[in-house]
Coordinates of N, CA and C in Angstrom, one line a residue:
X71 N 8.3 -95.1 -77.6 CA 7.4 -94.2 -77.0 C 7.9 -92.8 -77.0
X72 N 8.7 -92.4 -78.0 CA 9.2 -91.1 -77.9 C 10.7 -91.0 -77.7
X73 N 11.3 -92.1 -77.2 CA 12.7 -92.2 -77.1 C 13.3 -91.3 -75.9
X74 N 14.6 -91.0 -76.1 CA 15.3 -90.4 -75.0 C 14.8 -89.0 -74.7
X75 N 14.4 -88.2 -75.7 CA 13.9 -86.9 -75.5 C 12.6 -86.9 -74.7
X76 N 11.7 -87.9 -75.0 CA 10.5 -88.0 -74.2 C 10.8 -88.3 -72.7
X77 N 11.8 -89.2 -72.5 CA 12.2 -89.5 -71.1 C 12.7 -88.3 -70.4
X78 N 13.5 -87.5 -71.0 CA 14.0 -86.2 -70.4 C 12.9 -85.3 -70.1
X79 N 12.0 -85.1 -71.0 CA 10.8 -84.2 -70.8 C 10.0 -84.7 -69.6
X80 N 9.8 -86.0 -69.5 CA 9.1 -86.5 -68.4 C 9.8 -86.3 -67.0
X81 N 11.1 -86.5 -67.0 CA 11.8 -86.2 -65.8 C 11.7 -84.7 -65.4
X82 N 11.8 -83.8 -66.4 CA 11.7 -82.4 -66.1 C 10.3 -82.0 -65.6
X83 N 9.3 -82.7 -66.1 CA 7.9 -82.4 -65.6 C 7.8 -82.9 -64.1
X84 N 8.4 -84.1 -63.8 CA 8.3 -84.6 -62.4 C 9.0 -83.6 -61.5
X85 N 10.1 -83.0 -61.9 CA 10.8 -82.1 -61.0 C 10.0 -80.8 -60.8
X86 N 9.1 -80.5 -61.6 CA 8.3 -79.3 -61.4 C 7.0 -79.5 -60.7
X87 N 6.6 -80.8 -60.4 CA 5.4 -81.1 -59.7 C 5.5 -80.7 -58.3
X88 N 4.5 -80.1 -57.7 CA 4.5 -79.7 -56.3 C 4.6 -80.9 -55.4
X89 N 5.4 -80.7 -54.3 CA 5.5 -81.8 -53.4 C 4.5 -81.6 -52.3
X90 N 3.2 -81.9 -52.6 CA 2.1 -81.8 -51.7 C 1.9 -83.2 -51.0
X91 N 1.2 -83.1 -49.9 CA 0.8 -84.3 -49.1 C -0.7 -84.5 -49.1
X92 N -1.1 -85.7 -49.3 CA -2.6 -86.0 -49.3 C -2.9 -87.1 -48.4
X93 N -4.0 -87.0 -47.6 CA -4.4 -88.1 -46.7 C -5.9 -88.1 -46.6
X94 N -6.5 -89.3 -46.7 CA -7.9 -89.5 -46.6 C -8.3 -90.0 -45.2
X95 N -9.3 -89.4 -44.6 CA -9.7 -89.9 -43.2 C -11.2 -89.7 -43.1
X96 N -11.9 -90.9 -42.9 CA -13.4 -90.9 -42.8 C -13.9 -90.5 -44.2
X97 N -14.7 -89.4 -44.2 CA -15.2 -88.9 -45.5 C -14.5 -87.6 -45.9
X98 N -13.4 -87.3 -45.3 CA -12.7 -86.0 -45.6 C -11.3 -86.3 -46.2
X99 N -10.8 -85.3 -47.0 CA -9.6 -85.4 -47.7 C -8.7 -84.2 -47.3
X100 N -7.5 -84.5 -46.7 CA -6.6 -83.4 -46.3 C -5.5 -83.2 -47.4
X101 N -5.3 -82.0 -47.8 CA -4.3 -81.7 -48.8 C -3.3 -80.6 -48.2
X102 N -2.1 -80.9 -48.1 CA -1.1 -80.0 -47.5 C -0.3 -79.4 -48.7
X103 N -0.6 -78.2 -49.0 CA 0.1 -77.5 -50.1 C 1.3 -76.7 -49.5
X104 N 1.8 -75.8 -50.3 CA 3.0 -75.1 -49.9 C 2.8 -74.3 -48.6
X105 N 1.7 -73.5 -48.5 CA 1.6 -72.7 -47.4 C 0.2 -72.8 -46.7
X106 N -0.5 -73.9 -46.9 CA -1.7 -74.1 -46.2 C -2.2 -75.6 -46.3
X107 N -2.9 -75.9 -45.3 CA -3.5 -77.3 -45.2 C -4.9 -77.1 -45.4
X108 N -5.5 -77.9 -46.4 CA -6.8 -77.8 -46.8 C -7.6 -79.0 -46.5
X109 N -8.9 -78.9 -46.2 CA -9.8 -80.0 -46.0 C -10.9 -80.0 -47.0
X110 N -11.1 -81.1 -47.7 CA -12.2 -81.2 -48.6 C -13.1 -82.3 -48.2
X111 N -14.4 -82.2 -48.5 CA -15.4 -83.2 -48.2 C -16.3 -83.5 -49.4
X112 N -17.0 -84.6 -49.4 CA -17.8 -85.0 -50.5 C -19.1 -84.2 -50.6
X113 N -19.4 -83.4 -49.7 CA -20.7 -82.6 -49.7 C -20.7 -81.7 -51.0
X114 N -19.6 -81.3 -51.5 CA -19.6 -80.5 -52.8 C -18.7 -81.2 -53.8
X115 N -18.6 -82.6 -53.7 CA -17.7 -83.4 -54.6 C -16.3 -82.9 -54.6
X116 N -15.8 -82.5 -53.4 CA -14.4 -82.1 -53.2 C -14.0 -80.9 -54.0
X117 N -14.9 -80.1 -54.4 CA -14.5 -79.0 -55.3 C -13.9 -77.7 -54.6
X118 N -14.3 -77.5 -53.3 CA -13.9 -76.3 -52.6 C -13.5 -76.7 -51.2
X119 N -12.5 -76.1 -50.6 CA -12.0 -76.4 -49.2 C -13.1 -76.1 -48.2
X120 N -13.3 -77.1 -47.3 CA -14.3 -77.0 -46.2 C -13.7 -76.2 -45.1
X121 N -12.3 -76.4 -44.9 CA -11.6 -75.7 -43.8 C -10.2 -75.5 -44.3
X122 N -9.5 -74.6 -43.7 CA -8.1 -74.2 -44.1 C -7.3 -73.8 -42.9
X123 N -6.0 -74.2 -43.0 CA -5.1 -73.8 -41.9 C -3.8 -73.3 -42.6
X124 N -3.5 -72.0 -42.4 CA -2.3 -71.4 -43.0 C -1.0 -71.9 -42.4
X125 N -0.1 -72.2 -43.2 CA 1.3 -72.6 -42.7 C 2.3 -72.0 -43.6
X126 N 3.5 -71.6 -43.0 CA 4.5 -71.0 -43.8 C 5.1 -72.1 -44.8
X127 N 5.7 -71.7 -45.9 CA 6.3 -72.6 -46.8 C 7.4 -73.4 -46.0
X128 N 7.5 -74.7 -46.4 CA 8.4 -75.6 -45.7 C 9.6 -75.8 -46.7
X129 N 10.8 -75.6 -46.1 CA 12.0 -75.8 -46.9 C 12.2 -77.2 -47.5
X130 N 11.6 -78.2 -46.8 CA 11.7 -79.6 -47.3 C 10.3 -80.2 -47.3
X131 N 9.4 -79.8 -48.1 CA 8.1 -80.3 -48.1 C 7.9 -81.8 -48.3
X132 N 8.9 -82.4 -49.0 CA 8.9 -83.9 -49.2 C 9.0 -84.7 -47.9
X133 N 9.4 -84.0 -46.8 CA 9.6 -84.7 -45.5 C 8.3 -84.5 -44.6
X134 N 7.4 -83.8 -45.1 CA 6.1 -83.6 -44.3 C 5.4 -84.9 -44.3
X135 N 4.6 -85.1 -43.2 CA 3.8 -86.3 -43.0 C 2.4 -85.9 -42.6
X136 N 1.4 -86.7 -43.0 CA 0.0 -86.5 -42.6 C -0.6 -87.9 -42.3
X137 N -1.4 -87.9 -41.2 CA -2.1 -89.2 -40.8 C -3.4 -88.9 -40.1
X138 N -4.5 -89.6 -40.5 CA -5.7 -89.5 -39.8 C -5.9 -90.6 -38.8
X139 N -6.7 -90.4 -37.7 CA -7.0 -91.6 -36.9 C -8.1 -92.3 -37.6
X140 N -8.5 -93.5 -37.0 CA -9.4 -94.4 -37.7 C -10.8 -93.8 -37.8
X141 N -11.2 -93.0 -36.8 CA -12.5 -92.4 -36.8 C -12.6 -91.1 -37.6
X142 N -11.5 -90.6 -38.1 CA -11.5 -89.4 -38.9 C -11.7 -88.1 -38.1
X143 N -11.4 -88.2 -36.8 CA -11.6 -87.1 -35.9 C -10.3 -86.3 -35.5
X144 N -9.2 -86.9 -35.8 CA -7.9 -86.3 -35.5 C -7.0 -86.4 -36.7
X145 N -6.3 -85.4 -37.0 CA -5.3 -85.3 -38.1 C -4.0 -84.9 -37.5
X146 N -2.9 -85.7 -37.7 CA -1.6 -85.4 -37.3 C -0.8 -84.9 -38.5
X147 N -0.2 -83.8 -38.4 CA 0.6 -83.1 -39.4 C 2.0 -82.9 -38.9
X148 N 3.0 -83.5 -39.5 CA 4.4 -83.3 -39.1 C 5.2 -82.5 -40.1
X149 N 5.8 -81.4 -39.7 CA 6.6 -80.6 -40.6 C 8.0 -81.2 -40.8
X150 N 8.8 -80.7 -41.6 CA 10.1 -81.2 -41.9 C 11.0 -81.0 -40.7
X151 N 10.6 -80.1 -39.8 CA 11.4 -79.9 -38.5 C 11.0 -80.8 -37.4
X152 N 10.1 -81.8 -37.8 CA 9.7 -82.9 -36.8 C 8.8 -82.4 -35.7
X153 N 8.2 -81.2 -35.9 CA 7.1 -80.7 -35.0 C 5.8 -81.3 -35.5
X154 N 5.1 -82.0 -34.6 CA 3.9 -82.7 -34.9 C 2.7 -81.9 -34.4
X155 N 1.7 -81.6 -35.3 CA 0.6 -80.8 -34.9 C -0.7 -81.7 -35.0
X156 N -1.5 -81.7 -34.0 CA -2.7 -82.5 -33.9 C -3.9 -81.5 -34.1
X157 N -4.7 -81.8 -35.1 CA -5.8 -81.0 -35.5 C -7.1 -81.8 -35.4
X158 N -8.3 -81.1 -35.2 CA -9.5 -81.9 -35.3 C -10.1 -81.9 -36.7
X159 N -11.3 -82.4 -36.8 CA -11.9 -82.6 -38.2 C -12.2 -81.3 -38.9
X160 N -12.1 -80.2 -38.2 CA -12.3 -78.9 -38.8 C -11.0 -78.1 -38.9
X161 N -9.9 -78.8 -38.7 CA -8.5 -78.2 -38.8 C -8.3 -77.1 -37.7
X162 N -8.8 -77.4 -36.6 CA -8.5 -76.5 -35.4 C -7.4 -77.2 -34.6
X163 N -6.4 -76.4 -34.3 CA -5.3 -76.9 -33.6 C -5.6 -77.4 -32.2
X164 N -5.3 -78.6 -31.8 CA -5.6 -79.1 -30.5 C -4.3 -79.2 -29.7
X165 N -3.3 -79.8 -30.3 CA -2.0 -80.1 -29.6 C -0.8 -79.8 -30.5
X166 N 0.3 -79.5 -29.9 CA 1.5 -79.3 -30.6 C 2.6 -80.1 -29.9
X167 N 3.3 -81.0 -30.6 CA 4.3 -81.9 -30.1 C 5.6 -81.6 -30.7
X168 N 6.5 -80.8 -30.0 CA 7.8 -80.5 -30.5 C 8.6 -81.8 -30.5
X169 N 9.6 -81.8 -31.4 CA 10.5 -83.0 -31.5 C 11.2 -83.3 -30.1
X170 N 11.6 -82.3 -29.4 CA 12.3 -82.5 -28.2 C 11.4 -83.1 -27.1
X171 N 10.1 -83.0 -27.3 CA 9.1 -83.7 -26.4 C 8.8 -85.1 -26.8
X172 N 8.3 -85.3 -28.0 CA 7.9 -86.7 -28.4 C 9.1 -87.6 -28.5
X173 N 10.3 -87.1 -28.8 CA 11.5 -87.9 -28.9 C 12.2 -88.1 -27.5
X174 N 11.6 -87.6 -26.5 CA 12.2 -87.7 -25.1 C 11.9 -88.9 -24.4
X175 N 12.7 -89.4 -23.5 CA 12.5 -90.6 -22.7 C 11.6 -90.2 -21.5
X176 N 11.5 -88.9 -21.2 CA 10.8 -88.4 -20.0 C 9.3 -88.4 -20.3
X177 N 8.6 -89.3 -19.6 CA 7.1 -89.4 -19.9 C 6.3 -88.7 -18.8
X178 N 7.0 -87.9 -17.9 CA 6.3 -87.3 -16.8 C 5.7 -85.9 -17.2
X179 N 6.4 -85.2 -18.1 CA 6.0 -83.8 -18.3 C 5.2 -83.7 -19.6
X180 N 4.1 -82.9 -19.6 CA 3.3 -82.7 -20.8 C 4.0 -81.8 -21.8
X181 N 3.6 -81.8 -23.0 CA 4.2 -80.9 -24.0 C 3.8 -79.5 -23.8
X182 N 4.6 -78.5 -24.3 CA 4.2 -77.1 -24.1 C 2.9 -76.8 -24.8
X183 N 2.2 -75.8 -24.4 CA 0.9 -75.3 -25.0 C 1.2 -74.9 -26.5
X184 N 0.2 -75.1 -27.3 CA 0.4 -74.7 -28.7 C 0.7 -73.2 -28.9
X185 N 1.6 -72.9 -29.8 CA 2.0 -71.5 -30.0 C 1.5 -71.0 -31.3
X186 N 0.5 -71.6 -32.0 CA 0.0 -71.1 -33.2 C -0.7 -69.8 -33.1
X187 N -0.4 -68.9 -34.0 CA -1.0 -67.6 -33.9 C -2.1 -67.5 -35.0
X188 N -2.8 -66.4 -35.0 CA -3.8 -66.2 -36.0 C -3.3 -65.3 -37.1
X189 N -3.5 -65.6 -38.3 CA -3.1 -64.8 -39.4 C -4.1 -63.7 -39.7
X190 N -3.8 -62.8 -40.6 CA -4.6 -61.7 -40.9 C -6.0 -62.2 -41.3
X191 N -6.1 -63.3 -41.9 CA -7.4 -63.9 -42.4 C -8.1 -64.6 -41.3
X192 N -7.5 -64.7 -40.1 CA -8.2 -65.3 -39.0 C -7.9 -66.8 -38.9
X193 N -7.0 -67.3 -39.7 CA -6.7 -68.7 -39.7 C -5.4 -69.0 -38.9
X194 N -5.3 -70.2 -38.3 CA -4.1 -70.5 -37.5 C -2.9 -70.6 -38.4
X195 N -1.8 -70.2 -37.8 CA -0.5 -70.4 -38.5 C 0.4 -71.2 -37.7
X196 N 1.4 -71.8 -38.3 CA 2.4 -72.6 -37.5 C 3.2 -71.7 -36.6
X197 N 3.6 -72.2 -35.4 CA 4.4 -71.5 -34.5 C 5.8 -71.5 -35.0
X198 N 6.7 -71.0 -34.2 CA 8.1 -70.9 -34.6 C 8.7 -72.2 -34.9
X199 N 9.4 -72.3 -36.0 CA 10.1 -73.6 -36.4 C 9.1 -74.5 -37.1
X200 N 7.8 -74.2 -37.2 CA 6.9 -75.2 -37.8 C 7.2 -75.5 -39.2
X201 N 7.7 -74.6 -40.0 CA 7.9 -74.9 -41.4 C 9.3 -74.6 -41.8
X202 N 10.2 -74.6 -40.9 CA 11.6 -74.2 -41.2 C 12.3 -75.4 -41.9
X203 N 13.2 -75.1 -42.8 CA 13.9 -76.1 -43.5 C 14.9 -76.8 -42.5
X204 N 15.1 -78.0 -42.8 CA 16.1 -78.8 -42.0 C 17.5 -78.3 -42.2
X205 N 18.3 -78.3 -41.2 CA 19.7 -77.9 -41.3 C 20.5 -78.9 -40.5
X206 N 21.8 -78.6 -40.5 CA 22.7 -79.5 -39.7 C 22.4 -79.5 -38.2
X207 N 21.8 -78.4 -37.7 CA 21.5 -78.3 -36.3 C 20.1 -78.7 -36.0
X208 N 19.3 -78.9 -37.0 CA 17.9 -79.3 -36.8 C 17.7 -80.8 -36.5
X209 N 16.7 -81.2 -35.8 CA 16.5 -82.6 -35.5 C 16.1 -83.3 -36.8
X210 N 16.5 -84.6 -36.9 CA 16.2 -85.4 -38.0 C 14.7 -85.5 -38.1
X211 N 14.1 -85.4 -39.3 CA 12.6 -85.5 -39.4 C 12.1 -86.9 -39.1
X212 N 10.9 -86.9 -38.7 CA 10.2 -88.2 -38.4 C 10.1 -88.9 -39.7
X213 N 10.2 -90.2 -39.7 CA 10.2 -91.1 -40.9 C 8.7 -91.4 -41.2
X214 N 7.9 -91.7 -40.2 CA 6.5 -92.1 -40.5 C 5.7 -91.8 -39.2
X215 N 4.4 -91.7 -39.3 CA 3.6 -91.6 -38.2 C 2.2 -92.1 -38.6
X216 N 1.5 -92.7 -37.6 CA 0.2 -93.3 -37.8 C -0.6 -93.4 -36.5
X217 N -1.9 -93.4 -36.6 CA -2.7 -93.6 -35.4 C -3.1 -95.1 -35.3
X218 N -3.1 -95.6 -34.1 CA -3.7 -96.9 -33.9 C -5.2 -96.6 -33.5
X219 N -5.9 -97.7 -33.2 CA -7.3 -97.5 -32.8 C -7.3 -96.7 -31.5
X220 N -8.5 -96.3 -31.0 CA -8.6 -95.6 -29.8 C -8.1 -96.4 -28.6
X221 N -7.6 -95.7 -27.6 CA -7.0 -96.3 -26.4 C -8.1 -97.3 -25.8
X222 N -7.6 -98.5 -25.4 CA -8.6 -99.5 -25.0 C -9.3 -99.1 -23.7
X223 N -8.7 -98.3 -22.8 CA -9.3 -98.0 -21.6 C -9.7 -96.5 -21.5
X224 N -9.6 -95.8 -22.7 CA -10.0 -94.4 -22.7 C -10.5 -94.0 -24.1
X225 N -11.8 -93.9 -24.2 CA -12.4 -93.6 -25.5 C -12.1 -92.1 -25.9
X226 N -11.6 -91.3 -25.0 CA -11.4 -89.9 -25.3 C -10.0 -89.6 -25.9
X227 N -9.2 -90.7 -26.2 CA -7.9 -90.5 -26.7 C -7.6 -91.5 -27.8
X228 N -6.7 -91.1 -28.7 CA -6.2 -92.0 -29.7 C -4.7 -92.2 -29.5
X229 N -4.1 -93.3 -29.9 CA -2.7 -93.5 -29.8 C -2.0 -93.2 -31.1
X230 N -1.0 -92.3 -31.0 CA -0.2 -92.0 -32.2 C 1.2 -92.6 -32.1
X231 N 1.6 -93.3 -33.1 CA 3.0 -93.8 -33.1 C 3.8 -93.0 -34.1
X232 N 5.0 -92.7 -33.7 CA 5.9 -91.9 -34.5 C 7.2 -92.6 -34.6
X233 N 7.6 -92.9 -35.9 CA 8.9 -93.6 -36.2 C 9.9 -92.5 -36.5
X234 N 11.0 -92.5 -35.6 CA 12.0 -91.5 -35.8 C 13.1 -92.0 -36.7
X235 N 13.9 -91.1 -37.2 CA 15.0 -91.4 -38.1 C 16.1 -92.2 -37.4
X236 N 16.1 -92.2 -36.1 CA 17.1 -92.9 -35.3 C 16.6 -94.3 -34.9
X237 N 15.5 -94.8 -35.7 CA 15.0 -96.2 -35.6 C 14.3 -96.4 -34.2
X238 N 13.7 -95.4 -33.7 CA 12.9 -95.6 -32.4 C 11.4 -95.3 -32.7
X239 N 10.6 -96.2 -32.0 CA 9.2 -96.0 -32.2 C 8.6 -95.4 -30.9
X240 N 8.0 -94.2 -31.1 CA 7.5 -93.5 -29.9 C 6.0 -93.6 -29.9
X241 N 5.4 -93.8 -28.8 CA 3.9 -93.9 -28.6 C 3.4 -92.8 -27.8
X242 N 2.4 -92.1 -28.3 CA 1.8 -90.9 -27.6 C 0.3 -91.1 -27.6
X243 N -0.3 -90.9 -26.4 CA -1.7 -90.8 -26.3 C -2.2 -89.4 -26.5
X244 N -3.0 -89.2 -27.6 CA -3.5 -87.9 -28.0 C -5.0 -87.7 -27.6
X245 N -5.3 -86.8 -26.7 CA -6.7 -86.6 -26.3 C -7.4 -85.9 -27.5
X246 N -8.7 -86.2 -27.5 CA -9.6 -85.5 -28.5 C -9.9 -84.1 -28.1
X247 N -9.7 -83.7 -26.9 CA -10.0 -82.4 -26.4 C -8.7 -81.6 -26.2
X248 N -8.7 -80.3 -26.5 CA -7.5 -79.5 -26.3 C -7.2 -79.2 -24.8
X249 N -8.2 -79.4 -23.9 CA -8.0 -79.2 -22.5 C -7.3 -80.3 -21.8
X250 N -7.1 -81.4 -22.4 CA -6.3 -82.5 -21.9 C -5.0 -82.5 -22.5
X251 N -4.0 -83.1 -21.8 CA -2.6 -83.1 -22.3 C -2.2 -84.5 -22.9
X252 N -1.5 -84.4 -24.0 CA -1.0 -85.7 -24.6 C 0.1 -86.2 -23.6
X253 N 0.3 -87.5 -23.6 CA 1.3 -88.1 -22.8 C 1.9 -89.3 -23.4
X254 N 3.1 -89.7 -23.1 CA 3.7 -90.9 -23.6 C 3.0 -92.1 -23.1
X255 N 2.8 -93.1 -24.0 CA 2.2 -94.3 -23.6 C 3.2 -95.3 -23.0
X256 N 4.4 -95.3 -23.5 CA 5.5 -96.1 -23.1 C 6.8 -95.4 -23.1
X257 N 7.6 -95.5 -22.1 CA 8.9 -94.9 -22.0 C 9.9 -95.9 -21.3
X258 N 11.0 -96.1 -21.9 CA 11.6 -95.4 -23.1 C 10.9 -96.0 -24.4
X259 N 11.2 -95.3 -25.5 CA 10.6 -95.7 -26.8 C 11.2 -97.1 -27.2
X260 N 10.5 -97.7 -28.1 CA 11.0 -99.0 -28.6 C 12.1 -98.8 -29.6
X261 N 13.3 -99.3 -29.3 CA 14.5 -99.1 -30.1 C 14.6 -100.3 -31.1
X262 N 14.5 -99.9 -32.4 CA 14.5 -101.0 -33.4 C 15.9 -101.2 -34.0
X263 N 16.8 -100.3 -33.6 CA 18.2 -100.4 -34.3 C 18.9 -101.7 -34.0
X264 N 18.7 -102.5 -32.9 CA 19.3 -103.8 -32.8 C 18.9 -104.8 -33.9
X265 N 17.7 -104.5 -34.4 CA 17.2 -105.4 -35.4 C 17.5 -105.0 -36.9
X266 N 17.6 -103.7 -37.0 CA 17.9 -103.2 -38.4 C 18.4 -101.7 -38.2
X267 N 19.4 -101.3 -38.9 CA 19.9 -99.9 -38.7 C 19.3 -98.9 -39.6
X268 N 18.3 -99.4 -40.5 CA 17.6 -98.5 -41.4 C 16.2 -98.9 -41.4
X269 N 15.3 -98.2 -40.7 CA 13.9 -98.5 -40.7 C 13.2 -97.3 -41.4
X270 N 12.5 -97.6 -42.5 CA 12.0 -96.5 -43.3 C 10.5 -96.4 -43.5
X271 N 9.7 -97.3 -42.9 CA 8.3 -97.3 -43.1 C 7.6 -97.9 -41.9
X272 N 6.3 -97.5 -41.8 CA 5.5 -98.0 -40.6 C 4.2 -98.5 -41.2
X273 N 3.9 -99.7 -40.9 CA 2.6 -100.3 -41.3 C 1.8 -100.6 -40.1
X274 N 0.5 -100.2 -40.1 CA -0.3 -100.3 -39.0 C -1.5 -101.3 -39.2
X275 N -1.6 -102.3 -38.4 CA -2.7 -103.2 -38.4 C -3.9 -102.7 -37.6
X276 N -4.9 -103.4 -37.5 CA -6.1 -103.0 -36.7 C -5.8 -103.0 -35.2
X277 N -5.0 -103.9 -34.7 CA -4.7 -104.0 -33.3 C -3.3 -103.7 -32.9
X278 N -2.4 -103.5 -33.8 CA -1.0 -103.3 -33.5 C -0.3 -102.6 -34.6
X279 N 0.9 -102.1 -34.3 CA 1.7 -101.4 -35.3 C 3.0 -102.2 -35.4
X280 N 3.5 -102.2 -36.7 CA 4.8 -102.8 -36.9 C 5.6 -102.0 -37.9
X281 N 6.9 -102.0 -37.7 CA 7.8 -101.3 -38.6 C 8.5 -102.2 -39.6
X282 N 8.7 -101.7 -40.8 CA 9.3 -102.5 -41.8 C 10.4 -101.7 -42.5
X283 N 11.5 -102.3 -42.8 CA 12.5 -101.5 -43.5 C 12.4 -101.6 -45.0

């Protein structure tokens, strides 16, 4: 099929492909490019963005994560610096979860208020550290994140599970409204390291979440 030269050309092409993130939720499609998060809908056959959220370039875009909740009303976006942003179905910022908050054992304090500013075009931008490249002093990026179904006793929230690189599973209740505060569902987080020292994926069923290495 072309031999060794064709294989080398294919590898070179793969290295030039953009490290974008794509996630489908409900009838919407979220695409995270270099410096913006775009939302597409079938109303125009996904030809033009329905909404846009400006973000600075990420030094490690392959570590970004995207996840929709089951209803397609909340979108979680995690940068390579492990800062998790919660947006609504029109890409409006609702909550901002810094790594030091969602990875903490302290379930009593709410996360700080979002720090996203408006760009010249009037679109929200990431706050400080939102798109910074990871370094030796930066927190390890989240490995995976996913929404479970809505909270059993609270239809106004969805449960987000975040799998950290330290093999811990963190559970956060995420309100649908920006006026309410996210909070930890369980503290301390579930430590999976006694079972396996390398957990690399998160699979979510209808009623529960499970991690697989």
